[in-house]
């Protein structure tokens, strides 16, 4: 007996079941939490699983994350050990993230919020625009998503630099690696994009100290922050203080330390903050189910899984 279970407490699992059934009509698909005998379950696909849930399945062979990030799965203190965790690395999700990053870099670069404000007030006020080449976009986390966004921004004429743990080779992008090169990366960056995973090392990394090290040579005289990685990387009070002091010119945030963002957060109404409710790059059920089932087929044919999470690194 081999069954597949979806553990997606914050999502409607119905479209996921339908999509997987379409790709794998013979697969025995169960719905959490009333999926029948837990002993039958060999594959679980999860998004924000409640702690202590995955350990209920004693015969699990693979855990699939239905997103690229795995912090919620790895944060489960009773997560079964020794079972591969496969995360999403898929062109559809990557393209969606690059759309979000390019959209927001351009939104700040072309001062779209100022233009919208002028339209609301019926003010006809052309103002000088600068070239993309006047701006350096620095991407923290030059992984699957960061590298794709970097390539696309480079094609548009922006200077692009990236920072990750290991050195990368992305055409047209200057790569920095590790703690020793972090300050040089920050010093070149006018628009900082974070696509870092949430790990012990990245927790609170976007704080006043970091923001004060960013370049002030860009056209706005102060840097801009875009975070679409994880909220745990940011110190929200520091971001607000830097916006108020002028140390930060503006911010776009898709992710927050606490989600949904509490209505009491000052970020909601800050005039220089654009925010989105963690929707920069959706996981599409059909695409991701095709990806998941292809991995199950590989596994059952004795082939190696791909995009397996390194539990020690935390991503
Ligand atoms: P990835 O391919 O694993 O890339 C992560 C990058 O971060 C790697 O380049 C890695 O460096 C770097 N990194 C990790 N820890 C670091 C550290 N301590 N110092 C410096 N660099 C560090 O992951 P991905 O697919 O690009 O996804 C990145 C993150 O985006 C996910 O983990 C998730 O949190 C977030 N995400 C958000 C959304 C959304 O809708 N907002 C959607 C999808 C994903 P190395 O390459 O050297 O290891
Ligand atoms: C979304 O946040 C993801 O990790 O895919």
CSV table of C-alpha atoms and ligand atoms in Angstrom, one decimal:
chain,number,residue,atom,x,y,z
A,1,UNK,CA,0.0,0.0,0.0
A,2,UNK,CA,1.3,3.4,-0.9
A,3,UNK,CA,-0.6,6.7,-0.5
A,4,UNK,CA,0.1,10.4,-1.0
A,5,UNK,CA,-1.1,13.0,1.5
A,6,UNK,CA,-1.4,16.8,1.2
A,7,UNK,CA,-0.8,18.7,4.4
A,8,UNK,CA,-1.8,22.3,3.6
A,9,UNK,CA,-3.8,23.7,6.5
A,10,UNK,CA,-3.8,27.3,5.1
A,11,UNK,CA,-4.6,26.3,1.5
A,12,UNK,CA,-7.7,24.7,-0.1
A,13,UNK,CA,-6.3,21.3,-0.9
A,14,UNK,CA,-9.0,20.5,-3.4
A,15,UNK,CA,-7.3,22.1,-6.5
A,16,UNK,CA,-4.1,20.3,-5.5
A,17,UNK,CA,-5.8,16.9,-5.3
A,18,UNK,CA,-7.4,17.5,-8.6
A,19,UNK,CA,-4.2,18.5,-10.3
A,20,UNK,CA,-2.3,15.6,-8.9
A,21,UNK,CA,-5.0,13.1,-9.9
A,22,UNK,CA,-4.8,14.5,-13.4
A,23,UNK,CA,-1.1,13.9,-13.6
A,24,UNK,CA,-1.2,10.5,-11.7
A,25,UNK,CA,-4.6,8.9,-12.1
A,26,UNK,CA,-3.5,5.7,-10.3
A,27,UNK,CA,-2.0,7.5,-7.3
A,28,UNK,CA,-3.9,7.0,-4.0
A,29,UNK,CA,-4.3,10.6,-2.8
A,30,UNK,CA,-5.5,11.4,0.7
A,31,UNK,CA,-6.5,14.7,2.3
A,32,UNK,CA,-5.2,15.9,5.6
A,33,UNK,CA,-6.2,15.5,8.4
A,34,UNK,CA,-8.8,12.7,7.7
A,35,UNK,CA,-6.7,10.7,5.2
A,36,UNK,CA,-7.4,7.2,6.5
A,37,UNK,CA,-4.7,4.9,7.8
A,38,UNK,CA,-1.5,6.8,8.5
A,39,UNK,CA,0.6,3.7,7.9
A,40,UNK,CA,-0.3,3.7,4.2
A,41,UNK,CA,1.1,7.2,3.6
A,42,UNK,CA,4.5,7.1,1.9
A,43,UNK,CA,4.6,10.6,0.3
A,44,UNK,CA,3.6,13.9,1.9
A,45,UNK,CA,3.4,17.3,0.3
A,46,UNK,CA,3.2,20.1,2.8
A,47,UNK,CA,2.9,23.9,3.0
A,48,UNK,CA,3.1,25.4,6.5
A,49,UNK,CA,2.4,22.0,8.2
A,50,UNK,CA,1.5,22.3,11.9
A,51,UNK,CA,4.3,21.1,14.1
A,52,UNK,CA,4.1,17.4,15.1
A,53,UNK,CA,1.9,16.5,12.1
A,54,UNK,CA,4.4,14.8,9.7
A,55,UNK,CA,5.6,12.5,12.4
A,56,UNK,CA,2.1,10.9,12.3
A,57,UNK,CA,3.1,9.0,9.1
A,58,UNK,CA,5.5,6.2,10.2
A,59,UNK,CA,6.3,5.0,6.6
A,60,UNK,CA,7.1,8.3,4.9
A,61,UNK,CA,9.7,8.0,2.1
A,62,UNK,CA,9.7,11.6,0.8
A,63,UNK,CA,8.5,15.0,2.1
A,64,UNK,CA,7.7,17.5,-0.6
A,65,UNK,CA,7.6,21.2,0.1
A,66,UNK,CA,5.0,22.9,-2.0
A,67,UNK,CA,7.1,26.0,-2.1
A,68,UNK,CA,10.7,26.9,-2.6
A,69,UNK,CA,11.2,27.8,1.1
A,70,UNK,CA,11.3,25.0,3.6
A,71,UNK,CA,11.7,26.9,6.9
A,72,UNK,CA,8.2,25.9,8.2
A,73,UNK,CA,8.9,22.2,7.5
A,74,UNK,CA,12.4,22.3,9.1
A,75,UNK,CA,11.0,24.3,12.0
A,76,UNK,CA,8.9,21.3,13.1
A,77,UNK,CA,10.7,20.0,16.3
A,78,UNK,CA,9.5,16.4,15.6
A,79,UNK,CA,10.2,16.4,11.9
A,80,UNK,CA,11.0,12.8,10.9
A,81,UNK,CA,14.8,12.4,10.4
A,82,UNK,CA,16.5,10.7,7.6
A,83,UNK,CA,13.8,11.3,5.0
A,84,UNK,CA,14.6,13.5,2.0
A,85,UNK,CA,12.8,16.8,1.7
A,86,UNK,CA,12.4,18.0,-1.8
A,87,UNK,CA,11.7,21.7,-2.5
A,88,UNK,CA,10.3,23.5,-5.5
A,89,UNK,CA,12.7,24.6,-8.2
A,90,UNK,CA,10.6,25.2,-11.2
A,91,UNK,CA,10.6,27.7,-14.1
A,92,UNK,CA,7.0,28.8,-13.5
A,93,UNK,CA,7.7,29.8,-9.9
A,94,UNK,CA,11.0,31.3,-10.8
A,95,UNK,CA,9.5,33.4,-13.6
A,96,UNK,CA,6.8,34.7,-11.2
A,97,UNK,CA,9.4,35.8,-8.7
A,98,UNK,CA,11.5,37.6,-11.4
A,99,UNK,CA,8.3,39.4,-12.5
A,100,UNK,CA,7.8,40.6,-9.0
A,101,UNK,CA,11.4,41.8,-8.6
A,102,UNK,CA,11.6,43.5,-12.0
A,103,UNK,CA,8.2,45.1,-11.4
A,104,UNK,CA,9.3,46.6,-8.1
A,105,UNK,CA,12.7,47.6,-9.2
A,106,UNK,CA,11.1,49.5,-12.1
A,107,UNK,CA,8.4,50.9,-9.9
A,108,UNK,CA,11.0,52.6,-7.7
A,109,UNK,CA,13.3,53.4,-10.6
A,110,UNK,CA,10.5,55.2,-12.6
A,111,UNK,CA,9.0,56.7,-9.4
A,112,UNK,CA,5.6,55.2,-10.2
A,113,UNK,CA,4.2,56.0,-6.8
A,114,UNK,CA,4.9,59.7,-7.3
A,115,UNK,CA,3.2,59.5,-10.8
A,116,UNK,CA,0.1,57.8,-9.3
A,117,UNK,CA,-0.1,60.4,-6.5
A,118,UNK,CA,0.1,63.2,-9.1
A,119,UNK,CA,-2.7,61.6,-11.1
A,120,UNK,CA,-4.9,61.3,-8.0
A,121,UNK,CA,-4.3,65.1,-7.5
A,122,UNK,CA,-4.6,66.0,-11.2
A,123,UNK,CA,-1.1,67.4,-11.3
A,124,UNK,CA,0.7,67.5,-14.7
A,125,UNK,CA,4.3,67.4,-13.6
A,126,UNK,CA,6.9,65.7,-15.9
A,127,UNK,CA,10.1,65.2,-13.9
A,128,UNK,CA,13.6,64.0,-14.9
A,129,UNK,CA,14.1,60.3,-15.3
A,130,UNK,CA,17.5,58.6,-15.1
A,131,UNK,CA,18.9,55.6,-16.9
A,132,UNK,CA,18.8,52.1,-15.5
A,133,UNK,CA,22.6,52.1,-15.7
A,134,UNK,CA,22.6,54.8,-13.0
A,135,UNK,CA,21.4,52.2,-10.5
A,136,UNK,CA,23.1,49.1,-9.0
A,137,UNK,CA,20.7,46.4,-7.8
A,138,UNK,CA,22.2,44.1,-5.2
A,139,UNK,CA,20.7,40.7,-4.8
A,140,UNK,CA,21.2,38.9,-1.4
A,141,UNK,CA,20.7,35.2,-2.1
A,142,UNK,CA,22.0,34.6,-5.6
A,143,UNK,CA,20.3,31.1,-5.7
A,144,UNK,CA,17.8,29.8,-8.2
A,145,UNK,CA,15.5,32.8,-7.8
A,146,UNK,CA,18.1,35.5,-7.3
A,147,UNK,CA,20.2,34.4,-10.3
A,148,UNK,CA,17.1,34.5,-12.6
A,149,UNK,CA,16.1,38.0,-11.4
A,150,UNK,CA,19.7,39.2,-11.7
A,151,UNK,CA,19.9,38.0,-15.4
A,152,UNK,CA,16.7,39.8,-16.2
A,153,UNK,CA,17.6,43.0,-14.5
A,154,UNK,CA,21.0,42.9,-16.3
A,155,UNK,CA,19.3,42.6,-19.7
A,156,UNK,CA,17.3,45.8,-18.8
A,157,UNK,CA,20.5,47.7,-18.3
A,158,UNK,CA,20.8,47.8,-14.5
A,159,UNK,CA,24.2,47.2,-12.9
A,160,UNK,CA,23.6,44.0,-10.9
A,161,UNK,CA,25.7,42.6,-8.0
A,162,UNK,CA,24.9,39.5,-6.0
A,163,UNK,CA,25.8,38.0,-2.6
A,164,UNK,CA,25.6,34.4,-1.5
A,165,UNK,CA,27.5,31.9,0.7
A,166,UNK,CA,29.5,30.6,-2.3
A,167,UNK,CA,30.8,32.6,-5.3
A,168,UNK,CA,28.5,32.4,-8.4
A,169,UNK,CA,29.0,32.9,-12.1
A,170,UNK,CA,26.0,34.7,-13.6
A,171,UNK,CA,26.7,36.5,-16.9
A,172,UNK,CA,27.0,40.3,-16.4
A,173,UNK,CA,26.6,40.0,-12.6
A,174,UNK,CA,29.4,40.8,-10.1
A,175,UNK,CA,29.3,38.1,-7.4
A,176,UNK,CA,30.4,38.5,-3.8
A,177,UNK,CA,30.5,35.6,-1.3
A,178,UNK,CA,30.5,35.2,2.4
A,179,UNK,CA,30.9,37.4,5.4
A,180,UNK,CA,34.3,38.8,4.3
A,181,UNK,CA,32.7,40.3,1.1
A,182,UNK,CA,29.4,41.4,2.6
A,183,UNK,CA,30.3,45.0,3.3
A,184,UNK,CA,31.7,45.6,-0.2
A,185,UNK,CA,28.5,44.2,-1.7
A,186,UNK,CA,26.4,46.5,0.4
A,187,UNK,CA,28.5,49.5,-0.4
A,188,UNK,CA,27.8,49.0,-4.1
A,189,UNK,CA,24.1,48.5,-3.7
A,190,UNK,CA,21.5,51.2,-4.4
A,191,UNK,CA,18.4,48.9,-4.5
A,192,UNK,CA,18.8,45.9,-2.2
A,193,UNK,CA,16.7,42.8,-3.1
A,194,UNK,CA,16.6,40.0,-0.5
A,195,UNK,CA,15.8,36.5,-1.7
A,196,UNK,CA,17.5,34.8,1.2
A,197,UNK,CA,15.9,31.7,2.9
A,198,UNK,CA,15.0,31.9,6.6
A,199,UNK,CA,17.8,30.2,8.5
A,200,UNK,CA,19.6,30.8,11.8
A,201,UNK,CA,22.2,32.8,9.9
A,202,UNK,CA,19.9,35.1,8.0
A,203,UNK,CA,17.6,35.8,11.0
A,204,UNK,CA,17.3,39.6,11.4
A,205,UNK,CA,20.1,40.2,8.9
A,206,UNK,CA,18.2,43.2,7.4
A,207,UNK,CA,18.6,45.6,10.3
A,208,UNK,CA,19.8,49.2,10.8
A,209,UNK,CA,23.5,48.2,10.7
A,210,UNK,CA,23.0,46.6,7.2
A,211,UNK,CA,20.8,49.4,5.9
A,212,UNK,CA,23.3,52.0,6.9
A,213,UNK,CA,26.1,50.3,4.9
A,214,UNK,CA,24.2,50.5,1.6
A,215,UNK,CA,25.2,53.0,-1.1
A,216,UNK,CA,24.0,56.6,-1.0
A,217,UNK,CA,25.4,57.4,-4.4
A,218,UNK,CA,22.2,56.4,-6.3
A,219,UNK,CA,19.8,58.9,-7.8
A,220,UNK,CA,17.6,59.0,-4.8
A,221,UNK,CA,20.4,59.8,-2.3
A,222,UNK,CA,19.3,56.9,-0.1
A,223,UNK,CA,18.9,53.2,-0.8
A,224,UNK,CA,15.7,51.2,-1.5
A,225,UNK,CA,14.8,47.7,0.0
A,226,UNK,CA,12.8,44.9,-1.6
A,227,UNK,CA,12.3,41.8,0.5
A,228,UNK,CA,10.6,38.8,-1.2
A,229,UNK,CA,12.6,36.1,0.6
A,230,UNK,CA,11.4,35.6,4.2
A,231,UNK,CA,10.1,38.0,6.8
A,232,UNK,CA,12.4,36.5,9.5
A,233,UNK,CA,15.3,38.1,7.7
A,234,UNK,CA,14.1,41.6,8.5
A,235,UNK,CA,13.9,43.8,11.7
A,236,UNK,CA,10.7,45.7,11.0
A,237,UNK,CA,11.3,48.4,13.6
A,238,UNK,CA,14.7,49.1,12.1
A,239,UNK,CA,13.2,49.4,8.6
A,240,UNK,CA,10.6,51.9,9.9
A,241,UNK,CA,13.2,53.9,11.8
A,242,UNK,CA,15.5,54.0,8.7
A,243,UNK,CA,12.6,55.2,6.5
A,244,UNK,CA,11.7,57.9,9.0
A,245,UNK,CA,15.3,59.1,9.4
A,246,UNK,CA,15.9,59.1,5.6
A,247,UNK,CA,18.6,56.4,5.9
A,248,UNK,CA,16.3,54.3,3.6
A,249,UNK,CA,14.4,56.0,0.8
A,250,UNK,CA,11.6,53.4,0.3
A,251,UNK,CA,10.7,49.7,0.7
A,252,UNK,CA,8.7,47.0,-1.0
A,253,UNK,CA,7.9,44.1,1.3
A,254,UNK,CA,6.2,40.8,0.4
A,255,UNK,CA,7.1,38.9,3.6
A,256,UNK,CA,6.9,39.7,7.2
A,257,UNK,CA,8.0,38.3,10.6
A,258,UNK,CA,4.4,37.6,11.4
A,259,UNK,CA,1.9,36.7,8.6
A,260,UNK,CA,-0.7,37.9,8.1
A,261,UNK,CA,0.9,41.3,9.0
A,262,UNK,CA,-1.0,42.6,12.1
A,263,UNK,CA,-3.3,45.5,11.4
A,264,UNK,CA,-1.4,47.4,14.1
A,265,UNK,CA,1.9,47.4,12.1
A,266,UNK,CA,3.0,50.8,11.0
A,267,UNK,CA,4.2,49.3,7.8
A,268,UNK,CA,0.6,49.2,6.4
A,269,UNK,CA,0.3,53.0,6.2
A,270,UNK,CA,3.9,54.2,5.9
A,271,UNK,CA,4.0,56.5,2.8
A,272,UNK,CA,7.2,55.0,1.5
A,273,UNK,CA,6.3,51.3,1.9
A,274,UNK,CA,4.6,49.2,-0.8
A,275,UNK,CA,3.5,45.9,0.6
A,276,UNK,CA,2.0,42.7,-0.8
A,277,UNK,CA,0.6,39.7,1.2
A,278,UNK,CA,3.3,37.1,0.6
A,279,UNK,CA,2.3,36.6,-3.1
A,280,UNK,CA,5.5,37.4,-5.0
A,281,UNK,CA,5.7,33.9,-6.5
A,282,UNK,CA,2.7,31.6,-6.2
A,283,UNK,CA,3.0,27.8,-6.4
A,284,UNK,CA,0.7,26.7,-9.3
A,285,UNK,CA,-1.0,23.3,-8.5
A,286,UNK,CA,-0.7,21.9,-12.0
A,287,UNK,CA,2.9,22.8,-12.6
A,288,UNK,CA,4.0,21.8,-9.1
A,289,UNK,CA,2.1,18.5,-9.2
A,290,UNK,CA,3.8,17.6,-12.5
A,291,UNK,CA,7.1,18.3,-10.8
A,292,UNK,CA,6.3,16.3,-7.7
A,293,UNK,CA,5.0,13.3,-9.6
A,294,UNK,CA,8.1,13.3,-11.9
A,295,UNK,CA,10.2,13.0,-8.7
A,296,UNK,CA,8.1,10.1,-7.4
A,297,UNK,CA,8.6,8.3,-10.7
A,298,UNK,CA,12.4,8.9,-10.5
A,299,UNK,CA,12.4,7.7,-6.9
A,300,UNK,CA,10.4,4.5,-7.7
A,301,UNK,CA,12.8,3.8,-10.7
A,302,UNK,CA,15.8,4.0,-8.4
A,303,UNK,CA,17.0,7.3,-9.7
A,304,UNK,CA,18.3,10.2,-7.5
A,305,UNK,CA,15.9,12.9,-6.4
A,306,UNK,CA,16.8,16.5,-7.3
A,307,UNK,CA,16.5,19.7,-5.3
A,308,UNK,CA,16.8,17.8,-2.0
A,309,UNK,CA,17.1,20.2,0.9
A,310,UNK,CA,20.3,20.3,3.0
A,311,UNK,CA,18.9,20.0,6.5
A,312,UNK,CA,22.1,21.2,8.1
A,313,UNK,CA,22.2,24.4,5.9
A,314,UNK,CA,18.5,24.9,6.4
A,315,UNK,CA,17.6,25.5,2.7
B,1,LIG,P1,18.1,28.8,-3.2
B,1,LIG,O1,18.3,28.4,-4.6
B,1,LIG,O2,18.4,27.8,-2.2
B,1,LIG,O3,19.0,30.1,-3.0
B,1,LIG,C1,19.2,30.6,-1.7
B,1,LIG,C2,20.5,31.5,-1.8
B,1,LIG,O4,20.7,32.1,-0.6
B,1,LIG,C3,21.7,30.7,-2.2
B,1,LIG,O5,22.4,31.5,-3.2
B,1,LIG,C4,22.5,30.7,-0.9
B,1,LIG,O6,23.9,30.7,-1.1
B,1,LIG,C5,22.1,32.0,-0.3
B,1,LIG,N1,22.3,32.0,1.2
B,1,LIG,C6,21.7,31.2,2.1
B,1,LIG,N2,22.1,31.5,3.3
B,1,LIG,C7,23.0,32.4,3.2
B,1,LIG,C8,23.8,33.1,4.1
B,1,LIG,N3,23.8,32.9,5.4
B,1,LIG,N4,24.7,34.1,3.6
B,1,LIG,C9,24.7,34.4,2.3
B,1,LIG,N5,23.9,33.7,1.3
B,1,LIG,C10,23.1,32.8,1.8
B,1,LIG,O7,16.6,29.3,-3.0
B,1,LIG,P2,15.6,29.9,-4.0
B,1,LIG,O8,14.9,29.0,-4.7
B,1,LIG,O9,16.4,31.0,-4.7
B,1,LIG,O10,14.6,30.6,-3.0
B,1,LIG,C11,15.1,31.6,-2.0
B,1,LIG,C12,14.0,31.9,-1.0
B,1,LIG,O11,13.0,32.7,-1.6
B,1,LIG,C13,13.3,30.7,-0.4
B,1,LIG,O12,14.0,30.1,0.6
B,1,LIG,C14,12.0,31.3,0.1
B,1,LIG,O13,12.2,31.7,1.5
B,1,LIG,C15,11.8,32.6,-0.7
B,1,LIG,N6,10.6,32.5,-1.6
B,1,LIG,C16,9.7,33.5,-1.4
B,1,LIG,C17,8.5,33.4,-2.2
B,1,LIG,C18,7.5,34.5,-2.1
B,1,LIG,O14,6.4,34.4,-2.7
B,1,LIG,N7,7.7,35.6,-1.4
B,1,LIG,C19,8.4,32.5,-3.2
B,1,LIG,C20,9.4,31.5,-3.3
B,1,LIG,C21,10.5,31.6,-2.5
B,1,LIG,P3,24.7,29.4,-1.7
B,1,LIG,O15,24.1,29.3,-3.1
B,1,LIG,O16,26.1,29.8,-1.7
B,1,LIG,O17,24.3,28.3,-0.9
B,2,LIG,C1,6.9,30.8,-1.0
B,2,LIG,O1,7.0,31.6,-0.1
B,2,LIG,C2,7.8,29.8,-1.3
B,2,LIG,O2,8.7,29.5,-0.5
B,2,LIG,O3,7.7,29.1,-2.4
